Tab-separated table of C-alpha atoms in Angstrom:
chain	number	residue	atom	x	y	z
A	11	UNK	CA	0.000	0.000	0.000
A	12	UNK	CA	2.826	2.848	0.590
A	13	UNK	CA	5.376	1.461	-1.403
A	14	UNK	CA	6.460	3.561	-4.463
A	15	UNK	CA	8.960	5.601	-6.106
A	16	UNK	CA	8.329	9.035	-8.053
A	17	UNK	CA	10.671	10.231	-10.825
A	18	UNK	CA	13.121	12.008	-8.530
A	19	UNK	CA	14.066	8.674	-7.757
A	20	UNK	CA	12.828	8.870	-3.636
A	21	UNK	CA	11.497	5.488	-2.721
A	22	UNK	CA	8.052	5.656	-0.235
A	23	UNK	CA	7.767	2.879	2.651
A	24	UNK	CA	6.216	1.830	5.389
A	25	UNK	CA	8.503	3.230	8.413
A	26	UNK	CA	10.249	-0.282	9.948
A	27	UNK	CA	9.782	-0.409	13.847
A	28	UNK	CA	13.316	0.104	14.140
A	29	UNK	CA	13.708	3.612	12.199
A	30	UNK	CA	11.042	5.271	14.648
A	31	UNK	CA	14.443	6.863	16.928
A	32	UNK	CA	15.719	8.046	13.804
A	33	UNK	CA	12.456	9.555	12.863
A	34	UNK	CA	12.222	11.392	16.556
A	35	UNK	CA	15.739	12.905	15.688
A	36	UNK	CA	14.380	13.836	12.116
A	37	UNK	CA	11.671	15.438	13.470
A	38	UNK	CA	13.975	17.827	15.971
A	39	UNK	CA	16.396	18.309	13.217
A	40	UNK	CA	13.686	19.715	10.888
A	41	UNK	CA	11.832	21.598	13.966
A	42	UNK	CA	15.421	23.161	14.939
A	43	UNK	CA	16.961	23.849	11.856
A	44	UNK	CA	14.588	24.924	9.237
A	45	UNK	CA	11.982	26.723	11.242
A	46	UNK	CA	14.597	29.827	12.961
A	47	UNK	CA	12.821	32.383	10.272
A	48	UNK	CA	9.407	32.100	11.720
A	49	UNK	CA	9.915	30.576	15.164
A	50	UNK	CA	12.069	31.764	17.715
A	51	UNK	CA	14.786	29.479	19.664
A	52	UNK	CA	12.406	29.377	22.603
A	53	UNK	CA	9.590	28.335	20.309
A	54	UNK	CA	11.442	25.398	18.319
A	55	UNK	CA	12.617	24.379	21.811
A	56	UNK	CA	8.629	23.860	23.242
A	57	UNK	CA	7.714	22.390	19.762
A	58	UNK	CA	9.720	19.582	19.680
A	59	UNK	CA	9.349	19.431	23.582
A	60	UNK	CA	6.672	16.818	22.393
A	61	UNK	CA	9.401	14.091	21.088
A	62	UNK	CA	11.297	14.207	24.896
A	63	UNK	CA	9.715	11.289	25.843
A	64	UNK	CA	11.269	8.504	23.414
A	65	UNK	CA	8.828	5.730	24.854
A	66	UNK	CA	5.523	8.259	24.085
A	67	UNK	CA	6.887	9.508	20.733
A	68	UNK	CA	7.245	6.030	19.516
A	69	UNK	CA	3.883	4.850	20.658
A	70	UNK	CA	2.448	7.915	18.948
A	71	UNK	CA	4.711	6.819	15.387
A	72	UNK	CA	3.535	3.270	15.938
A	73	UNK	CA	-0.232	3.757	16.279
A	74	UNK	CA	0.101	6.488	13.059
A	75	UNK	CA	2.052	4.462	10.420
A	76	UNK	CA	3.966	7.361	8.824
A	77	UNK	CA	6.089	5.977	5.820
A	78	UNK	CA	9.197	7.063	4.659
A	79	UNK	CA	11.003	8.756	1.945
A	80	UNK	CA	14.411	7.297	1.124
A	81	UNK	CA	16.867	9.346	-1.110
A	82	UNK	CA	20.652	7.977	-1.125
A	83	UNK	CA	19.722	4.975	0.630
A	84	UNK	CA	18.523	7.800	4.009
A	85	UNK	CA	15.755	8.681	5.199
A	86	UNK	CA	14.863	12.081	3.761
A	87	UNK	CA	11.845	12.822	5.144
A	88	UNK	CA	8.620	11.008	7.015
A	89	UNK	CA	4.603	11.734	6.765
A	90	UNK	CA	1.479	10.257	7.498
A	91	UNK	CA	-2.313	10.361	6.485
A	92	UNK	CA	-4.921	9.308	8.959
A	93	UNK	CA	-8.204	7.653	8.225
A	94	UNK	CA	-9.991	10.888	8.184
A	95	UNK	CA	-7.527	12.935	5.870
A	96	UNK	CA	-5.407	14.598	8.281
A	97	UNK	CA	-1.605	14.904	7.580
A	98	UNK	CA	-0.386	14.752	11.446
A	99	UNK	CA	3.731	14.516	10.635
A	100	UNK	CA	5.087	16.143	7.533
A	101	UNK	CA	8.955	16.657	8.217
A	102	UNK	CA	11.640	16.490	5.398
A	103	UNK	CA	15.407	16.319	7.175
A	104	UNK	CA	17.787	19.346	6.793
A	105	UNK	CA	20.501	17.723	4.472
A	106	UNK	CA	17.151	17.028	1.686
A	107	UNK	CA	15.818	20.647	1.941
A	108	UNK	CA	15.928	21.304	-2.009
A	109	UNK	CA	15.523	17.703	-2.882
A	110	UNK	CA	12.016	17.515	-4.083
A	111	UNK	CA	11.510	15.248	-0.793
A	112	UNK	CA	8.125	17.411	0.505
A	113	UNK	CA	6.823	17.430	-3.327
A	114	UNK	CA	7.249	13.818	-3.177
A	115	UNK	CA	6.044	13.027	-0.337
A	116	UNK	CA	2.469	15.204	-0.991
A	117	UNK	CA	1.982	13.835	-4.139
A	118	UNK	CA	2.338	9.962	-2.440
A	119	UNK	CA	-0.380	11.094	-0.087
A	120	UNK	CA	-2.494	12.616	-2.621
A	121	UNK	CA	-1.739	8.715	-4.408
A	122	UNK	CA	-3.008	7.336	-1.353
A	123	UNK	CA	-5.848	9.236	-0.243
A	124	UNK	CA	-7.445	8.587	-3.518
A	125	UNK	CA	-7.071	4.647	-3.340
A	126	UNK	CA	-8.688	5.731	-0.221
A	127	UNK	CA	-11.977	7.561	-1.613
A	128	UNK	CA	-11.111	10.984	-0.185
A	129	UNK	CA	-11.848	14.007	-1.213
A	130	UNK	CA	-10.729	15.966	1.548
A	131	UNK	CA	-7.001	16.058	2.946
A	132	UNK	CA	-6.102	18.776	6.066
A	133	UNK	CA	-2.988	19.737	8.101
A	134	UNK	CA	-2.041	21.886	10.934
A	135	UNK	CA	0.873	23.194	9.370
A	136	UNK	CA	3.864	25.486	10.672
A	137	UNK	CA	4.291	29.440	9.666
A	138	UNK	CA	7.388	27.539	7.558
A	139	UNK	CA	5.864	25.040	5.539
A	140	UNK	CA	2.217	26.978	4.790
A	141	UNK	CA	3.628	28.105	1.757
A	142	UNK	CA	4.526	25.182	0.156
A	143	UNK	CA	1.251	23.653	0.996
A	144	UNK	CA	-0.051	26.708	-0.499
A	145	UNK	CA	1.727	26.136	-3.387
A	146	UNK	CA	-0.094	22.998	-3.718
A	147	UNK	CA	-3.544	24.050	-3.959
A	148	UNK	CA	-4.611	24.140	-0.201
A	149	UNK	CA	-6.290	26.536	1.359
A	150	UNK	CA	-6.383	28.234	4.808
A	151	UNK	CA	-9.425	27.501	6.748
A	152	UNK	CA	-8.458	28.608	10.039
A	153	UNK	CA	-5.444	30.244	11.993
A	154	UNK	CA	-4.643	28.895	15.020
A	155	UNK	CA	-2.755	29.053	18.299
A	156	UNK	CA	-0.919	25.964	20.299
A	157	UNK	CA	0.396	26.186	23.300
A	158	UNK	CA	3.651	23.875	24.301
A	159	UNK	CA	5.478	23.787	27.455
A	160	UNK	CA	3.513	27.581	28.293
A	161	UNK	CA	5.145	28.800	24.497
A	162	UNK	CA	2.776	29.961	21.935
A	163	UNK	CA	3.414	28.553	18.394
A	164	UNK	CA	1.220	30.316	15.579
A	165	UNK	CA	0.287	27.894	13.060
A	166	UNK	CA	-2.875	27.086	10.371
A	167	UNK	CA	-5.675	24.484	9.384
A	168	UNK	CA	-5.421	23.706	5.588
A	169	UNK	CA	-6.947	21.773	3.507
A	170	UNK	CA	-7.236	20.736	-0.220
A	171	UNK	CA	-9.884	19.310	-2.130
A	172	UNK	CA	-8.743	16.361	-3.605
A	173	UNK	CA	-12.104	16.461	-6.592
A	174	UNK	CA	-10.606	19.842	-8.249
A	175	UNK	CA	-9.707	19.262	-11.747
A	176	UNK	CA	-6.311	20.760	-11.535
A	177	UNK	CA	-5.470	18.171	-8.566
A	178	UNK	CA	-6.535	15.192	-10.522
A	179	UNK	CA	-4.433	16.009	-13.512
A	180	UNK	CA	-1.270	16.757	-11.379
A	181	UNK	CA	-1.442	13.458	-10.299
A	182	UNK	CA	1.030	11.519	-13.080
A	183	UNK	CA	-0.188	7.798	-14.253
């Protein structure tokens, strides 16, 4: 069901039980490195707060089935979609920035939401990575507010609707 490749020759997976660690150290990487323009230290630092507990973050990686995107034989980035359509981890690691990894990675879950019957898929995304998303046809439907460790982190509720013509044509073979 998630295996795949795409033409920039990244290879989609099924994340193995023994990659979840490395996806907990993706996911700080990509919080810590690539977010500095729209969050401040103290704000990266409460975001990926969340992943301190290895035993919780795994459990959380376990019950969501993210797959991953291997470039160079590494993993280059990690996402899910749940049942309902919501895109809970999106992170692409610093060394693939540039890569095509996020493109990639969209277009597998536009692939598999499809095979799904959806019509619908959402985020919360980050200040950072709204406008790629953007870029793909989704659309703000709300701005929101989280609160981690007592640190506000400004972020939005997108969504795309997977029925629009230019979506479905996007979509190669």
């Amino acid at each position: 069901m998630f295996a795949g490749r795409n033409c920039n020759h990244i290879e989609f997976r099924p994340c193995q039980g023994d990659e979840i660690n490395l996806l907990r150290e993706l996911f700080v990487a990509a919080v810590m490195e690539l977010t500095g323009g729209e969050y401040s230290l103290e704000q990266r630092r409460a975001w990926v707060s969340s992943a301190a507990d290895k035993v919780e973050f795994c459990a959380r990686m376990e019950a969501q089935q993210p797959f991953v995107a291997m470039l160079q034989d590494r993993i280059a980035g990690y996402a899910d979609l749940q049942p309902d359509g919501l895109i809970d981890h999106f992170y692409v690691a610093p060394w693939a920035k540039g890569q095509r990894v996020a493109s990639g990675m969209l277009q597998h879950i536009e692939k598999l939401a499809h095979s799904q019957g959806m019509t619908t898929i959402h985020a919360l995304v980050s200040l950072t990575a709204e406008p790629f998303f953007l870029r793909k046809n989704f659309v703000v439907v709300e701005r929101r507010i989280a609160t981690r460790a007592g640190v506000t982190l400004p972020h939005a509720l997108l969504q795309k609707d997977l029925t629009l013509k230019s979506t479905r044509e996007s979509l190669p073979g």
